[in-house]
Short mmCIF file of C-alpha atoms and ligand atoms in Angstrom, two decimals:
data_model
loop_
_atom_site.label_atom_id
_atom_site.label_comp_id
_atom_site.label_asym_id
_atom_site.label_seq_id
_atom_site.Cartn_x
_atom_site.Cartn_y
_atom_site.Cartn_z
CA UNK M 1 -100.99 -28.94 107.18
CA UNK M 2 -101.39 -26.34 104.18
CA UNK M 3 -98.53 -24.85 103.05
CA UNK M 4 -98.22 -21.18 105.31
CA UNK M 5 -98.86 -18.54 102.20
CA UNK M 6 -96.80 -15.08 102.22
CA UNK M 7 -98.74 -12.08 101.49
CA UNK M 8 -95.72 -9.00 101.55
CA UNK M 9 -97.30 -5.53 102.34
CA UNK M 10 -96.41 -3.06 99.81
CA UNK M 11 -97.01 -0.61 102.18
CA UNK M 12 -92.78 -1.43 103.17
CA UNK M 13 -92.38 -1.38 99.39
CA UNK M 14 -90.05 1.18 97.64
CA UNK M 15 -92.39 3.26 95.86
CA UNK M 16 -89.50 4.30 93.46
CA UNK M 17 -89.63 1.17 92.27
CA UNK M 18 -92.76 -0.15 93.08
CA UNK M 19 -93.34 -2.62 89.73
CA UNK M 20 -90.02 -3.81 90.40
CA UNK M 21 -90.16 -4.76 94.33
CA UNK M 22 -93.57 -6.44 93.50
CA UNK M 23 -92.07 -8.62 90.27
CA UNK M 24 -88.89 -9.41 93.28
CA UNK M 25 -91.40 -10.75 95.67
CA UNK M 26 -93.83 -12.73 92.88
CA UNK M 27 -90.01 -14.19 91.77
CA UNK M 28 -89.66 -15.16 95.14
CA UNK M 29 -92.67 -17.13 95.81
CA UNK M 30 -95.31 -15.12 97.70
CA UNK M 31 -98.52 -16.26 96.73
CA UNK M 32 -100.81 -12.63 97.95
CA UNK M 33 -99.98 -9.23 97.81
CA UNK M 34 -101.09 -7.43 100.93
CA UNK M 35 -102.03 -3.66 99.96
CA UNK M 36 -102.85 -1.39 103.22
CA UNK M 37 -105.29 1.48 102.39
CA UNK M 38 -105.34 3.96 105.28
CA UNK M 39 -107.82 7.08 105.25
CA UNK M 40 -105.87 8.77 107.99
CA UNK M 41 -109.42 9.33 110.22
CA UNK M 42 -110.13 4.85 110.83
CA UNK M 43 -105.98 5.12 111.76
CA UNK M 44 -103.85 7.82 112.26
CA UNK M 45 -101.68 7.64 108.67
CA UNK M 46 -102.74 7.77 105.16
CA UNK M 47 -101.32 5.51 102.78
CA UNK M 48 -103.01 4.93 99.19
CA UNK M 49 -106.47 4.03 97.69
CA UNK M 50 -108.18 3.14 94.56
CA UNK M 51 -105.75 4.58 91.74
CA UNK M 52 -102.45 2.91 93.02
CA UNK M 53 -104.52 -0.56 93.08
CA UNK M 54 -105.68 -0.06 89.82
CA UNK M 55 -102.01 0.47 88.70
CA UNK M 56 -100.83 -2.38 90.39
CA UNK M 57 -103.82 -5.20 90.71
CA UNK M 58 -103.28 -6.80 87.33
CA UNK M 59 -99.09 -6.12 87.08
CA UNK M 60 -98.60 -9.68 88.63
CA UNK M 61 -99.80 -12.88 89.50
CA UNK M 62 -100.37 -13.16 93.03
CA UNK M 63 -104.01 -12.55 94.63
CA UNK M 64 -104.78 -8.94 95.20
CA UNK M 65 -105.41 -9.03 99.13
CA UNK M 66 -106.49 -5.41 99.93
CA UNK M 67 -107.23 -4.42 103.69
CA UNK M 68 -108.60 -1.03 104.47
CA UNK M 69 -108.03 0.15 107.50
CA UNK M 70 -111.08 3.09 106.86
CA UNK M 71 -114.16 4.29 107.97
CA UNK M 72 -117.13 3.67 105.92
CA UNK M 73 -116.00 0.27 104.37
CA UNK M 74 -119.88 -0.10 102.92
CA UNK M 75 -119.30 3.32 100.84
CA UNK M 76 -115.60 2.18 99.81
CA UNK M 77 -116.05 -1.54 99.35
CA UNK M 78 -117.37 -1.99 95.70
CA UNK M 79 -114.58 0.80 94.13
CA UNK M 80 -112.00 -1.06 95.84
CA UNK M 81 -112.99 -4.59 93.70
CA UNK M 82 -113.52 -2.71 90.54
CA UNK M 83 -110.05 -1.30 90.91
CA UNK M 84 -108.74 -5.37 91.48
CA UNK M 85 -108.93 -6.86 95.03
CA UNK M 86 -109.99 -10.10 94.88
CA UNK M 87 -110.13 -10.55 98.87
CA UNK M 88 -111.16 -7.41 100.69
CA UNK M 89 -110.61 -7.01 104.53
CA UNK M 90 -112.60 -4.31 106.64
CA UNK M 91 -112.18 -3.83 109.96
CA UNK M 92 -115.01 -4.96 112.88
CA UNK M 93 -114.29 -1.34 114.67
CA UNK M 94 -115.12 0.35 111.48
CA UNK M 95 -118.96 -0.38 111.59
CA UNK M 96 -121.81 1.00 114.18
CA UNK M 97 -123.39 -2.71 114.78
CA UNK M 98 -123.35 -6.30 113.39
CA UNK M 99 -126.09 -5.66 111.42
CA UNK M 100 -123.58 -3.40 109.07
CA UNK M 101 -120.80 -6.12 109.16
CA UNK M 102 -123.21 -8.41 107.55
CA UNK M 103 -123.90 -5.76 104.75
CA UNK M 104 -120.22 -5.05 104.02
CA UNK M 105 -120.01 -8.60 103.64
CA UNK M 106 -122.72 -9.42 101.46
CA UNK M 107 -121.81 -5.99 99.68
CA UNK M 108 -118.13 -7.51 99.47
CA UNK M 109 -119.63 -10.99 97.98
CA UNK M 110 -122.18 -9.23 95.53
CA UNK M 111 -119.41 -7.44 93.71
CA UNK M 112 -117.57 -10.74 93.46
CA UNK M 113 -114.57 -10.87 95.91
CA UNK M 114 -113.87 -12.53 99.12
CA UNK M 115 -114.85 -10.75 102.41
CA UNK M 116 -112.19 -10.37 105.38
CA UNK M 117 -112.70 -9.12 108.80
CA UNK M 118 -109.90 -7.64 110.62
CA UNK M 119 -110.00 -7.13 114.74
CA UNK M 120 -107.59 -4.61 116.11
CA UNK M 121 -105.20 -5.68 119.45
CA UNK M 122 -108.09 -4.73 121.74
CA UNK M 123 -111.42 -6.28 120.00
CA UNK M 124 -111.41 -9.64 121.16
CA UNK M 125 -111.62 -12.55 118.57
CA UNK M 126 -115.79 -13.32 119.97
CA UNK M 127 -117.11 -10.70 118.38
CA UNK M 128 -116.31 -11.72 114.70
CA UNK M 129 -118.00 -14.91 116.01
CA UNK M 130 -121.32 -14.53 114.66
CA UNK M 131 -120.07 -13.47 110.88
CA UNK M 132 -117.87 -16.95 110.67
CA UNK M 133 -120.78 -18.54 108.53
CA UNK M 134 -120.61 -15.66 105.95
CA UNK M 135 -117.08 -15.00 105.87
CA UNK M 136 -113.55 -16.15 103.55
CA UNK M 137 -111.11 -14.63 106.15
CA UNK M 138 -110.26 -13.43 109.26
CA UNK M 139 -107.25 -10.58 110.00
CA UNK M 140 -106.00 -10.96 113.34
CA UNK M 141 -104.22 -7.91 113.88
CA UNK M 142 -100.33 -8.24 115.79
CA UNK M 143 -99.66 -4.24 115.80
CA UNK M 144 -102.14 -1.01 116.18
CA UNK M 145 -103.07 -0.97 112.65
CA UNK M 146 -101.69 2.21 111.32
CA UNK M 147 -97.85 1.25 110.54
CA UNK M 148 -95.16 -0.58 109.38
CA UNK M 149 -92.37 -1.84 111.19
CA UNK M 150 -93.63 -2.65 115.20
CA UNK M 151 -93.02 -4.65 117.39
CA UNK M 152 -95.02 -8.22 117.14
CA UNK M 153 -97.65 -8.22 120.34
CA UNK M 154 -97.19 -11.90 121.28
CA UNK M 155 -100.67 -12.07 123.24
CA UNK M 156 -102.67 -11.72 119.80
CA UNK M 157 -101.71 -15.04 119.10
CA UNK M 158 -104.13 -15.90 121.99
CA UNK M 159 -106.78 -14.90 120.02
CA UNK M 160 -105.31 -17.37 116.86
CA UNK M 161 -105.81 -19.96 118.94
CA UNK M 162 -109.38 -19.16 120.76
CA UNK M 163 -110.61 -18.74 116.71
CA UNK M 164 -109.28 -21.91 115.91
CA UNK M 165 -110.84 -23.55 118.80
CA UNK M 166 -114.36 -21.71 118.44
CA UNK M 167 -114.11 -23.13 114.30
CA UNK M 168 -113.80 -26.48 115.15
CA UNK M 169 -116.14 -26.83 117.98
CA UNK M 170 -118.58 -24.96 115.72
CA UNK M 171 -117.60 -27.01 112.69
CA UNK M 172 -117.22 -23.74 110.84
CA UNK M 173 -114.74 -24.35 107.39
CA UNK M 174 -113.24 -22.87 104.67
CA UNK M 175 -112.51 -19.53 106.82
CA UNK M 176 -108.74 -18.66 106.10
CA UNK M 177 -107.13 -17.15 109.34
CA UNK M 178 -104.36 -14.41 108.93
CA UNK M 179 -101.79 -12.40 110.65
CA UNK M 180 -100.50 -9.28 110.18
CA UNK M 181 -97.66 -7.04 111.72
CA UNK M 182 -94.17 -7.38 113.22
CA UNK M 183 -94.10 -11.09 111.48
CA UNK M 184 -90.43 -11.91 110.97
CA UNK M 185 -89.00 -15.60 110.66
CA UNK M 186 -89.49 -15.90 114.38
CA UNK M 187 -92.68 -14.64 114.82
CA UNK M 188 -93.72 -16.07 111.71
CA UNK M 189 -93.08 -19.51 113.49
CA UNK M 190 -95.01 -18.81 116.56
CA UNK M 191 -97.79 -17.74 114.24
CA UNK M 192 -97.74 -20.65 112.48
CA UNK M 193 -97.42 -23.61 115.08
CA UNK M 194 -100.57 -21.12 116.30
CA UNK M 195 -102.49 -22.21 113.73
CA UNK M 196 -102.27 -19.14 110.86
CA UNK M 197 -102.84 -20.12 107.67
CA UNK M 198 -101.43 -16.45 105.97
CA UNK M 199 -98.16 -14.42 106.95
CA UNK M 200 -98.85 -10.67 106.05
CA UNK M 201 -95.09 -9.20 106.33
CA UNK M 202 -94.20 -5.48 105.21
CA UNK M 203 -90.51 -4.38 106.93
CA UNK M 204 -89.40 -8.18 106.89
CA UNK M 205 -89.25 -8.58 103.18
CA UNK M 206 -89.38 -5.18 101.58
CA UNK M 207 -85.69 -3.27 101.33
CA UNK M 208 -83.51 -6.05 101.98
CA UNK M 209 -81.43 -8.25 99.42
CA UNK M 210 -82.34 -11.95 100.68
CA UNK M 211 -86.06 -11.89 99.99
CA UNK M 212 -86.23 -15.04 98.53
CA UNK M 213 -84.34 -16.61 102.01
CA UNK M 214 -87.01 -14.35 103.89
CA UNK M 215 -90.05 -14.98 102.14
CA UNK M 216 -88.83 -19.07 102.31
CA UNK M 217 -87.87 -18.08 106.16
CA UNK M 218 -91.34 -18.04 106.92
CA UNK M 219 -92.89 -20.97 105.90
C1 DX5 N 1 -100.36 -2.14 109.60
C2 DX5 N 1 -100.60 -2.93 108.32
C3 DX5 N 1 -99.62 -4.06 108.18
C4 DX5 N 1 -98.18 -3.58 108.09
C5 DX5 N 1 -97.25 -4.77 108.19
O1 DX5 N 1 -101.44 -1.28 109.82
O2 DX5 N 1 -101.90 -3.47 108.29
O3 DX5 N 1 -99.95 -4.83 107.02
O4 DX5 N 1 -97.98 -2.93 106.86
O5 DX5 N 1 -95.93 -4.25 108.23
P1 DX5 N 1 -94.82 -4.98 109.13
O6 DX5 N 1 -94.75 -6.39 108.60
O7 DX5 N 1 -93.57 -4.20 108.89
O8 DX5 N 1 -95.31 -4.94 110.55
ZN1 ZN N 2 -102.35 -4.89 106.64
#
């Protein structure tokens, strides 16, 4: 059993002191930083895009692990590597077929990052099936995508386990499975002992004085 990696989602981060909450979170151990880009149209909130990455991709250490919850990840996809994520997440919903999955994904690899695919509460897991072969991660999604801070939907981890299953029936490797929203040292667990392999965790870590005992809290 790997070690569980932490990926903390700036998008719970103090943008005051952004370069600071990021250096408290590398100090603490997480291996990823999880950045949420939101276009406000894909979900209903906008967050941040290309120029706050660039600001921020090379500040630290960790892995640059940038999910855009957007429409149009094919347009988006290359400006978001050249401005420093190293593994970039789309979302299944956000393209018309599976034909266009499979070009954001060889778009993702042909500008030289890793290529996630995210599934929101009410895709389920089979349809990201077919990409397994051509893929680094999958992003199984425990909220709506859209915010920080809900509540944990316990049935998603349903869907950790059917993945897991389908991989090692179908021999598939080397696909990294994530989770992301609501994790807390709880959830975390249930996450893990459900076979997730990366803890994405915004309102857990971010604003609070223990986040070394929370980032360890979830391993
Ligand atoms: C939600 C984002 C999550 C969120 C996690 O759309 O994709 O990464 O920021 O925040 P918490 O851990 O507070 O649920
Ligand atoms: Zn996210």
């Amino acid at each position: 059993m790997n070690k569980t990696i932490v990926a903390p989602s700036i998008l719970s981060a103090n943008f005051n002191h952004l370069f600071a909450d990021i250096e408290s979170v590398e100090k603490a151990g997480a291996e990823w930083l999880h950045f949420d880009v939101m276009d406000g149209h894909f979900v209903p909130n906008i967050s941040f895009g290309q120029p706050v990455l660039k600001n921020i991709a090379h500040s630290h250490h960790m892995v640059n692990d940038v999910h855009i919850m957007i429409s149009d990840p094919y347009k988006y996809a290359p400006e978001f590597i050249k401005a420093g994520a190293e593994i970039l997440t789309f979302h299944y919903e956000a393209c018309r077929d599976d034909k266009e999955v499979f070009r954001v994904i060889d778009l993702i690899h042909e500008c030289g990052a890793k290529a996630g695919i995210s599934v929101k509460p009410d895709t389920p897991i089979s349809k990201i099936f077919p990409f397994l072969y051509s893929l680094d991660l999958v992003l199984v999604m425990s909220v709506e995508p859209g915010f920080g801070g809900q509540s944990f939907m316990p049935d998603m981890l349903n869907k950790v386990v059917e993945l897991k299953d389908y991989m090692q029936i179908n021999e598939v490797k080397n696909v990294i499975i994530e989770i992301d929203g609501g994790i807390n040292k709880e959830t975390g667990k249930l996450a893990r002992l459900a076979g997730v392999d990366v803890l994405v965790a915004g309102s857990y870590i971010f604003g609070h004085d223990d986040i070394k005992e929370r980032i360890d809290s979830l391993r």
